[in-house]
CSV table of N, CA and C and ligand atoms in Angstrom, one decimal:
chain,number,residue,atom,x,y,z
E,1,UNK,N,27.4,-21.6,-17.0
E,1,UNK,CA,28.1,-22.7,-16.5
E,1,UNK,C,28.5,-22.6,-15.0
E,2,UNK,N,28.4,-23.9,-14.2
E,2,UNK,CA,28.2,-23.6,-13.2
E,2,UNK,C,30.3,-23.3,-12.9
E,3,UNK,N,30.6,-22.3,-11.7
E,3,UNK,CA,31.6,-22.1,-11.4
E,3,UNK,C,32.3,-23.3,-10.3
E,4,UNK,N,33.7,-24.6,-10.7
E,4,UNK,CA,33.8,-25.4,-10.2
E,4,UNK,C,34.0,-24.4,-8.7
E,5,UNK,N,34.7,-23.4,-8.3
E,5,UNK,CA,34.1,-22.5,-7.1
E,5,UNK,C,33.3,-22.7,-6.3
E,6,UNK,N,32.5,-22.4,-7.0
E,6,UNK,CA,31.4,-21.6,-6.3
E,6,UNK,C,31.0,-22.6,-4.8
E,7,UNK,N,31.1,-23.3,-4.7
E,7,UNK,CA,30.9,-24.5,-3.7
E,7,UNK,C,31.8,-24.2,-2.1
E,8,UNK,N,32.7,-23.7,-2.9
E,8,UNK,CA,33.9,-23.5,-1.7
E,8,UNK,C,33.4,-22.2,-1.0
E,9,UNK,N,33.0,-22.1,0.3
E,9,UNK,CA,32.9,-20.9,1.0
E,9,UNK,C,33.6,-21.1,2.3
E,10,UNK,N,34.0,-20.2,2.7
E,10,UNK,CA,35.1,-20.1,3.9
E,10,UNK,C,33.9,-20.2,5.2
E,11,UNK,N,34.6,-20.6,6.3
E,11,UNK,CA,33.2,-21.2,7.0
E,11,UNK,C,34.1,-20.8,8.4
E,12,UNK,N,33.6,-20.4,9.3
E,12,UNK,CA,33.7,-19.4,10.8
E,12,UNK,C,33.2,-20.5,11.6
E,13,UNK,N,34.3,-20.4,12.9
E,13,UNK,CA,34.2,-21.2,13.6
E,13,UNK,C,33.1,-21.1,14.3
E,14,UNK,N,32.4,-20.2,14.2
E,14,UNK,CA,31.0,-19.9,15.1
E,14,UNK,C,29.8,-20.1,13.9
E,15,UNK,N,30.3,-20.6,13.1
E,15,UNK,CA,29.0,-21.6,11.9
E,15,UNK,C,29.0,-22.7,11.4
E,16,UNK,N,30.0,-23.6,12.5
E,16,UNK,CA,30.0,-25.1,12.4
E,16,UNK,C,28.6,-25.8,12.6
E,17,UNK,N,28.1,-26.3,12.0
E,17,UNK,CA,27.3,-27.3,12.1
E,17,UNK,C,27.9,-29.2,12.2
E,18,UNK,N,28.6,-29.5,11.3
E,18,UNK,CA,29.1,-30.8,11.0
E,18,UNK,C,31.1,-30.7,11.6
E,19,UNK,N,31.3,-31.5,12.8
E,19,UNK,CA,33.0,-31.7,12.5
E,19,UNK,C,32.8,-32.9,11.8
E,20,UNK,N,33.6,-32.8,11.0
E,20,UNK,CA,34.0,-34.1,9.8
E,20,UNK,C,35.7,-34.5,10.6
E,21,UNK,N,35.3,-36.0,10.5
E,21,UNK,CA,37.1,-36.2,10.9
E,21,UNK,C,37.8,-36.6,9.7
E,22,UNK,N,38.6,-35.9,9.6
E,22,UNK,CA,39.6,-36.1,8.4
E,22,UNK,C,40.4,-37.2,8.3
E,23,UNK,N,40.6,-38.0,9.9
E,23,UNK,CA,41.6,-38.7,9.8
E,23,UNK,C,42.4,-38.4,11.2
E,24,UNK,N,43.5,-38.8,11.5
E,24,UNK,CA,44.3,-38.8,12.3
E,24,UNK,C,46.0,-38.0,12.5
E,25,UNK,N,46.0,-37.8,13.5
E,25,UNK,CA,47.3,-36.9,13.2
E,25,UNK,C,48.1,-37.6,12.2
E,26,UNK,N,48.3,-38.5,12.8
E,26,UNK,CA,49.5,-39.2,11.8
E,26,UNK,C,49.4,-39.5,10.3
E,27,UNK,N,48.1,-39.1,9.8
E,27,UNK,CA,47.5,-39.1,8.5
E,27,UNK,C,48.2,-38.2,7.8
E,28,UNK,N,48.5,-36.9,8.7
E,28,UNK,CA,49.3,-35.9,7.5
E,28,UNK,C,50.5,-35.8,7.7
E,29,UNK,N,51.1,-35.4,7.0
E,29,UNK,CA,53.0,-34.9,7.1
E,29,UNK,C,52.9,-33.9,7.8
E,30,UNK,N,53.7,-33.7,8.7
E,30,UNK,CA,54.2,-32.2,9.4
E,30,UNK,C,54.9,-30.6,8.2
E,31,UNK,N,54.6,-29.9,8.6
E,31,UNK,CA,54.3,-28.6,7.5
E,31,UNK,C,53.9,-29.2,6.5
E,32,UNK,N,53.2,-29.7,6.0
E,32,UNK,CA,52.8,-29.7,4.3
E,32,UNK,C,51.4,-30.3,4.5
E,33,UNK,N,50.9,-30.7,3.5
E,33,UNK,CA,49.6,-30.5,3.3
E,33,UNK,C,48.7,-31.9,2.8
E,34,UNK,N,48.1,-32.3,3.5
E,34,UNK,CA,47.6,-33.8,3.2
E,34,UNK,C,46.1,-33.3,2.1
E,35,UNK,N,45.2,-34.3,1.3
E,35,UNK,CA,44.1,-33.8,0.7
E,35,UNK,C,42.9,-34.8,1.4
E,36,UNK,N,42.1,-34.7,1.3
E,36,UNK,CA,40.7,-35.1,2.1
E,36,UNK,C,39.8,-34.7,0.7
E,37,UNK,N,38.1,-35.6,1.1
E,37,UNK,CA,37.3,-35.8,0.3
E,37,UNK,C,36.4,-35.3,1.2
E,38,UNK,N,35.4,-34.4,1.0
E,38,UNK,CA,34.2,-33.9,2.1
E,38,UNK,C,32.8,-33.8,1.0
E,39,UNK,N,32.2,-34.8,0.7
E,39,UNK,CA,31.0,-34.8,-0.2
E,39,UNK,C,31.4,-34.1,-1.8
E,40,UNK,N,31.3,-33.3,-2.1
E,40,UNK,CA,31.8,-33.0,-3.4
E,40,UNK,C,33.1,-31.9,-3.6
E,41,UNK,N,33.8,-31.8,-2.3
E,41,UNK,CA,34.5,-30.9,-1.7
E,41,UNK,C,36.0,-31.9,-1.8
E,42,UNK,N,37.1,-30.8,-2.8
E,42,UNK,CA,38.5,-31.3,-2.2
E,42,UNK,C,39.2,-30.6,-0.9
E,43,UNK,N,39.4,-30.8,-0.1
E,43,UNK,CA,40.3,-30.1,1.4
E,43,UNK,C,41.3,-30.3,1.4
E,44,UNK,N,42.0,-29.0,1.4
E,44,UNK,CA,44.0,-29.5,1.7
E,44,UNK,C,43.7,-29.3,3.4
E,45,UNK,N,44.5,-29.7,3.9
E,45,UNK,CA,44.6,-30.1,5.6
E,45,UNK,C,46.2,-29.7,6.2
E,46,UNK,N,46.0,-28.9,6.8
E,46,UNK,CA,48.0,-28.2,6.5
E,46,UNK,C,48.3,-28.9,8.3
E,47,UNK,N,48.9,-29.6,8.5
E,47,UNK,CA,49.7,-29.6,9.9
E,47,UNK,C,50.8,-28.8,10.4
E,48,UNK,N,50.8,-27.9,10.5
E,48,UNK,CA,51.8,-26.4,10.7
E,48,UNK,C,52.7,-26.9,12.0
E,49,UNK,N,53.4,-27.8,11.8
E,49,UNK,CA,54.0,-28.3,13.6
E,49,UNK,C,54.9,-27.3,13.5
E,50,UNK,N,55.3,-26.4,12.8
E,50,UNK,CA,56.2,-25.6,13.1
E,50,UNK,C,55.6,-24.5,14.3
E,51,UNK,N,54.4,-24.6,13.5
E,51,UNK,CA,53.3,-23.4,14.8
E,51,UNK,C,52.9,-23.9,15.5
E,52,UNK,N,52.4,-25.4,15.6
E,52,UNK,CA,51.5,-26.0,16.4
E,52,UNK,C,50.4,-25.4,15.9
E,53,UNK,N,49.9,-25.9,14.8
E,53,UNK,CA,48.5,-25.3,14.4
E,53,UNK,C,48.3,-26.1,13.3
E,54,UNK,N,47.0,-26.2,12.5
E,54,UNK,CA,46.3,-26.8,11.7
E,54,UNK,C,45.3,-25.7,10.7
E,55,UNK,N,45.6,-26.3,9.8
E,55,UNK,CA,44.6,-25.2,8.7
E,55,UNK,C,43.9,-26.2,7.3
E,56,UNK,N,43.3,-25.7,7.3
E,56,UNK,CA,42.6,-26.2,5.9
E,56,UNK,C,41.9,-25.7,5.0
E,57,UNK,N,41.8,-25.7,3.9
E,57,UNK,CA,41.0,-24.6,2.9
E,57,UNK,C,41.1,-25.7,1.4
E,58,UNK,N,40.0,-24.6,0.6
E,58,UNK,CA,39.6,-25.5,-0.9
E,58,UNK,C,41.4,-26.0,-1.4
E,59,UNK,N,41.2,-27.1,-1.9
E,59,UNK,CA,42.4,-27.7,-2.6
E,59,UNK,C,42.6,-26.8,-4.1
E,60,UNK,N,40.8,-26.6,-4.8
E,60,UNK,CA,41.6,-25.9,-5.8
E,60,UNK,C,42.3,-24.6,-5.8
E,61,UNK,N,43.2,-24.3,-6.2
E,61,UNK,CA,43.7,-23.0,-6.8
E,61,UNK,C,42.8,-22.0,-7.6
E,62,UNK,N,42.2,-20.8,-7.1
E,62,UNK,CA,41.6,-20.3,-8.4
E,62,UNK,C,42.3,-19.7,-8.9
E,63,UNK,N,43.7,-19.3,-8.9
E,63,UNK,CA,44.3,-19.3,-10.7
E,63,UNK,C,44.1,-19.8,-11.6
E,64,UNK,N,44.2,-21.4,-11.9
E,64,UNK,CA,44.2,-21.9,-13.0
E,64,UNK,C,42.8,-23.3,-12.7
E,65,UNK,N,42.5,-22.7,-11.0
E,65,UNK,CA,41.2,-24.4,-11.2
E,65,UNK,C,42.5,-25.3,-11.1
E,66,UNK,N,43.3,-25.2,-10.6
E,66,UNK,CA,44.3,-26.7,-10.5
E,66,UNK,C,44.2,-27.4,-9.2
E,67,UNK,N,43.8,-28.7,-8.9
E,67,UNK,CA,43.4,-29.5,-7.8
E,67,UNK,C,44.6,-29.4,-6.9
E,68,UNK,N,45.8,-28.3,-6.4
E,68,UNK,CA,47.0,-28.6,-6.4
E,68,UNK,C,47.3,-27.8,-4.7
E,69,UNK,N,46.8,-27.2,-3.8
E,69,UNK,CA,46.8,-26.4,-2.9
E,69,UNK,C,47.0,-27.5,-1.9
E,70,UNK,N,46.9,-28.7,-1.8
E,70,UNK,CA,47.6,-29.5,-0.8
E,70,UNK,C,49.4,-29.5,-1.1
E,71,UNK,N,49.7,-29.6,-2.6
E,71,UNK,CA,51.2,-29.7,-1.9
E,71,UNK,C,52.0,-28.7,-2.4
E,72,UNK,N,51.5,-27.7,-1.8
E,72,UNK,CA,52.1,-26.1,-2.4
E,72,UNK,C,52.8,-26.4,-0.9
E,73,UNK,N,53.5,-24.9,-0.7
E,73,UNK,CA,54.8,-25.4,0.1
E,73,UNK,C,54.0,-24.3,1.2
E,74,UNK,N,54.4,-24.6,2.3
E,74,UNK,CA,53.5,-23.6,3.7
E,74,UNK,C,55.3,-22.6,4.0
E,75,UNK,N,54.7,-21.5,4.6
E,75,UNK,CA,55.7,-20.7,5.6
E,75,UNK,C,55.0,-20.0,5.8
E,76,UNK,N,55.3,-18.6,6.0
E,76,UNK,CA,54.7,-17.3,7.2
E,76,UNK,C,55.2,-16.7,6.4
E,77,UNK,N,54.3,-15.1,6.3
E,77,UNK,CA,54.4,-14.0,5.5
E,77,UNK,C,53.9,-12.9,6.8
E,78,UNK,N,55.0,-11.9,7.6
E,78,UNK,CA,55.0,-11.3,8.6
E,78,UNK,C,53.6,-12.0,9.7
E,79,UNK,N,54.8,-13.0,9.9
E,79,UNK,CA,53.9,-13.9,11.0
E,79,UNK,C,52.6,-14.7,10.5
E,80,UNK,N,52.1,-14.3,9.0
E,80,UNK,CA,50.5,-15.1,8.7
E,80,UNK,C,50.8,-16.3,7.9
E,81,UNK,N,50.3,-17.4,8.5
E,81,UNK,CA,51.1,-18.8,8.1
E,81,UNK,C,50.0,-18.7,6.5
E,82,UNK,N,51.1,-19.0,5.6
E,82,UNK,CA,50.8,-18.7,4.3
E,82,UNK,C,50.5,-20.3,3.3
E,83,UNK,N,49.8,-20.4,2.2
E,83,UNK,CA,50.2,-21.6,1.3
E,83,UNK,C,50.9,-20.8,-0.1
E,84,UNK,N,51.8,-21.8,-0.2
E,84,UNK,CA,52.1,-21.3,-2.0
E,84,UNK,C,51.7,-22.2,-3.0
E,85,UNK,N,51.0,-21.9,-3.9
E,85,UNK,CA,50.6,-22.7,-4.7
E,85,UNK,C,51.9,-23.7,-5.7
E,86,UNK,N,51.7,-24.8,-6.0
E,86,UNK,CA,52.9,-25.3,-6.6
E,86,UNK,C,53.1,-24.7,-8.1
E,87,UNK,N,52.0,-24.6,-8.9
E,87,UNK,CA,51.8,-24.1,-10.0
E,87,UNK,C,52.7,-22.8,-10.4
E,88,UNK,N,51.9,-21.8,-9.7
E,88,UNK,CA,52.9,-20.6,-10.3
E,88,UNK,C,52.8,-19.8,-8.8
E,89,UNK,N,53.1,-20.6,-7.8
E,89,UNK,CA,53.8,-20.0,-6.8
E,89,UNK,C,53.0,-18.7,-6.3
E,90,UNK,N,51.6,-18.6,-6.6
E,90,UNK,CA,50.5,-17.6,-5.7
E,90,UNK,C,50.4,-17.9,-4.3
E,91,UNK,N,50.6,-16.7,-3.3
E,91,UNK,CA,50.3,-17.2,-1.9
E,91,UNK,C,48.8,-16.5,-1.5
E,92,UNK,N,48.7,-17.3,-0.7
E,92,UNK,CA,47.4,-17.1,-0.3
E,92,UNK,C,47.4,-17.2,1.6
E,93,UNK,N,46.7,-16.4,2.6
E,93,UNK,CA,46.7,-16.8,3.9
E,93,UNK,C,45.9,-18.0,4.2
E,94,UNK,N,46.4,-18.8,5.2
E,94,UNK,CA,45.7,-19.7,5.5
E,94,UNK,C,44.4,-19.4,6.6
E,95,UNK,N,44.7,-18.1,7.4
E,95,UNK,CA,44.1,-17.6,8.2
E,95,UNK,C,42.8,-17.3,7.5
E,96,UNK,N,42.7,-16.8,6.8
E,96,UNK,CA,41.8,-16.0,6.0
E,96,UNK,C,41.3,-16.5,4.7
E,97,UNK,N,42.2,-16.8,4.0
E,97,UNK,CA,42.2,-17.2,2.5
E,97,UNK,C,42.2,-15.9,1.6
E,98,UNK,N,43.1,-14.9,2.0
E,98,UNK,CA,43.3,-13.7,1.1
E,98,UNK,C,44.4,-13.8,0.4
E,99,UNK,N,44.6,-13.3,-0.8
E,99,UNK,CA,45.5,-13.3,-2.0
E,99,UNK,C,46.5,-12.3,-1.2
E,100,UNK,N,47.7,-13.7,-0.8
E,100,UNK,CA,48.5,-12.3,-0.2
E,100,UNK,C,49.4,-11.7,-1.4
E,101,UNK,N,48.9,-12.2,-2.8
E,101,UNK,CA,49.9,-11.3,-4.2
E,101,UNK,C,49.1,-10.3,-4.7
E,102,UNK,N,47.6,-9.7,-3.5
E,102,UNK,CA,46.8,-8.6,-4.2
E,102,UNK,C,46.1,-8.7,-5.2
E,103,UNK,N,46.0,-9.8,-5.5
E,103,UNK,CA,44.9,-10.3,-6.6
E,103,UNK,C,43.7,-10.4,-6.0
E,104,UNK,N,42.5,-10.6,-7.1
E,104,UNK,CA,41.4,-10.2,-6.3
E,104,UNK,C,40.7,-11.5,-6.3
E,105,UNK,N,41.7,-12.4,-6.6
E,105,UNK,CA,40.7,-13.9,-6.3
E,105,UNK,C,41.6,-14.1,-5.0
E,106,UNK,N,40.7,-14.8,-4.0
E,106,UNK,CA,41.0,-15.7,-2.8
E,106,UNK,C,40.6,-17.2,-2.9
E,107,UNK,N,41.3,-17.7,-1.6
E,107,UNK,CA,40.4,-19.1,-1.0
E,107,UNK,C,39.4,-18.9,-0.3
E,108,UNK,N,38.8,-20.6,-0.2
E,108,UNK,CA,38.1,-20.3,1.6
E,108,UNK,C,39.1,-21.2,2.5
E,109,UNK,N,38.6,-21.0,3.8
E,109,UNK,CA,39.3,-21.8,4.4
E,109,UNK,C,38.6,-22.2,5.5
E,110,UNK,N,38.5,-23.2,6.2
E,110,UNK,CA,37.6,-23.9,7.1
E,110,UNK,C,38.2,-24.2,8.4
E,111,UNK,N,38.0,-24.1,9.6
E,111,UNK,CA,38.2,-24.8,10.8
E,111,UNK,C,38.9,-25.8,10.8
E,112,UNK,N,40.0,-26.0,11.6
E,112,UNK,CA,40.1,-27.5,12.5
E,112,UNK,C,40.2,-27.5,13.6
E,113,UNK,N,39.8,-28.2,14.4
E,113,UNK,CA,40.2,-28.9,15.7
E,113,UNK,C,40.8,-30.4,16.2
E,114,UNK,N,41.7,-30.3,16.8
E,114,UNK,CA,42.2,-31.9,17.0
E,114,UNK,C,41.6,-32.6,18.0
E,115,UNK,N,41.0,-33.3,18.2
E,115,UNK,CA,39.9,-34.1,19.3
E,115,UNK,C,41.5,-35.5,20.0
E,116,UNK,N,41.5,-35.6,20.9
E,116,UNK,CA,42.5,-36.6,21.0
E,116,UNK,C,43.4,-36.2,19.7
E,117,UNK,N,43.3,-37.5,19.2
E,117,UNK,CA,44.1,-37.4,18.1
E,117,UNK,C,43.6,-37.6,16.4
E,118,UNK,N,42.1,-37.1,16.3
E,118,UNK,CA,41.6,-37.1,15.5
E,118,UNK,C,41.4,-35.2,14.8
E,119,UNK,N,41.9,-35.6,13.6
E,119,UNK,CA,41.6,-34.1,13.2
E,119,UNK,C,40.1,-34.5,12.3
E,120,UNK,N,39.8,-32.7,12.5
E,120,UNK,CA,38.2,-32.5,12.4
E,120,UNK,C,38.4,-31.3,11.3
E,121,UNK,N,37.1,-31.4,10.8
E,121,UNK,CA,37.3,-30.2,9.7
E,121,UNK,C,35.8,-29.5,10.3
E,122,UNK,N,35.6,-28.5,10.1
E,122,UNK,CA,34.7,-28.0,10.3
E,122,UNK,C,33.4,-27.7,9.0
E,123,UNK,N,32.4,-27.7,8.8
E,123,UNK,CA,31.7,-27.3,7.3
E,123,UNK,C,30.3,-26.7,8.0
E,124,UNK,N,29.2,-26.0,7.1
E,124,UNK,CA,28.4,-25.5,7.4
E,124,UNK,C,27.1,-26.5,7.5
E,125,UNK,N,27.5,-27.9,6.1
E,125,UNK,CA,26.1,-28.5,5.5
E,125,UNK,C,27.5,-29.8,4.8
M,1,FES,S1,47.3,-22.6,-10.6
M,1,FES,FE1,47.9,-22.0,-8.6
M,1,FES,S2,49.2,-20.3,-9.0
M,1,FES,FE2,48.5,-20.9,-10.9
C-alpha cells in the first residue's frame, strides 16, 4: 500500500525548480499557519512575524496521518522556530522538519520566499 508520505520530501533551496505562489501575505494569519494545495500535496505555510520569517512543510502529521500541521500552534525551542501538532501536541522543527520529541518520524519542509508581496513555495517537480 502505497504510503500517504511517501510524496512529501523536504526540498533545499538549491533544488528548486518550480516557485509556486501560494497566495499573498495577507492570505495568512501572522504566527499560525495557513493550508495551500500544490498538485497532490497539502502545505501548511507558517508566517512567523514574530521572527520575520516564513516556513512551510507537509500538512500531514506522521503520527497519526492527520491533515492537521497547519493549525498546530508555532514557538521556538532554544531559538529553532518549532510546529506543535494540534492532535497530541508532537513538535517538530520547521527549519528541518526533525522530531524535536526524538521520535524517529519527521516532516519535510520546503522553501519560501516573499516576492513583493507574493509568497512562494518552493518544490522540486
Ligand atoms: S496526529 Fe499529530 S501528534 Fe498525533
Amino acid at each position: 500500500m502505497e504510503n500517504v508520505l511517501d510524496k512529501y520530501k523536504t526540498v533545499a533551496i538549491a533544488d528548486v525548480k518550480i516557485w509556486f505562489k501560494a497566495g499573498t501575505i495577507k492570505d495568512f494569519p501572522s504566527n499560525r499557519g495557513g493550508c495551500i494545495k500544490y498538485k497532490d500535496k497539502q502545505i501548511a505555510v507558517f508566517n512567523f512575524e514574530r521572527r520575520n520569517e516564513w516556513y512551510a512543510c507537509q500538512n500531514a502529521c506522521p503520527h497519526k496521518m492527520e491533515m492537521v500541521l497547519s493549525r498546530g500552534m508555532t514557538g521556538s525551542a532554544d531559538n529553532v522556530p518549532k510546529i506543535a501538532c494540534p492532535m497530541h501536541k508532537k513538535t517538530f522543527s520547521l527549519v528541518d522538519g526533525s522530531n524535536l520529541n526524538g521520535e524517529d518520524y519527521s516532516i519535510a519542509t520546503y522553501p519560501v520566499k516573499i516576492v513583493e508581496d507574493e509568497v512562494m513555495i518552493g518544490f522540486v517537480d
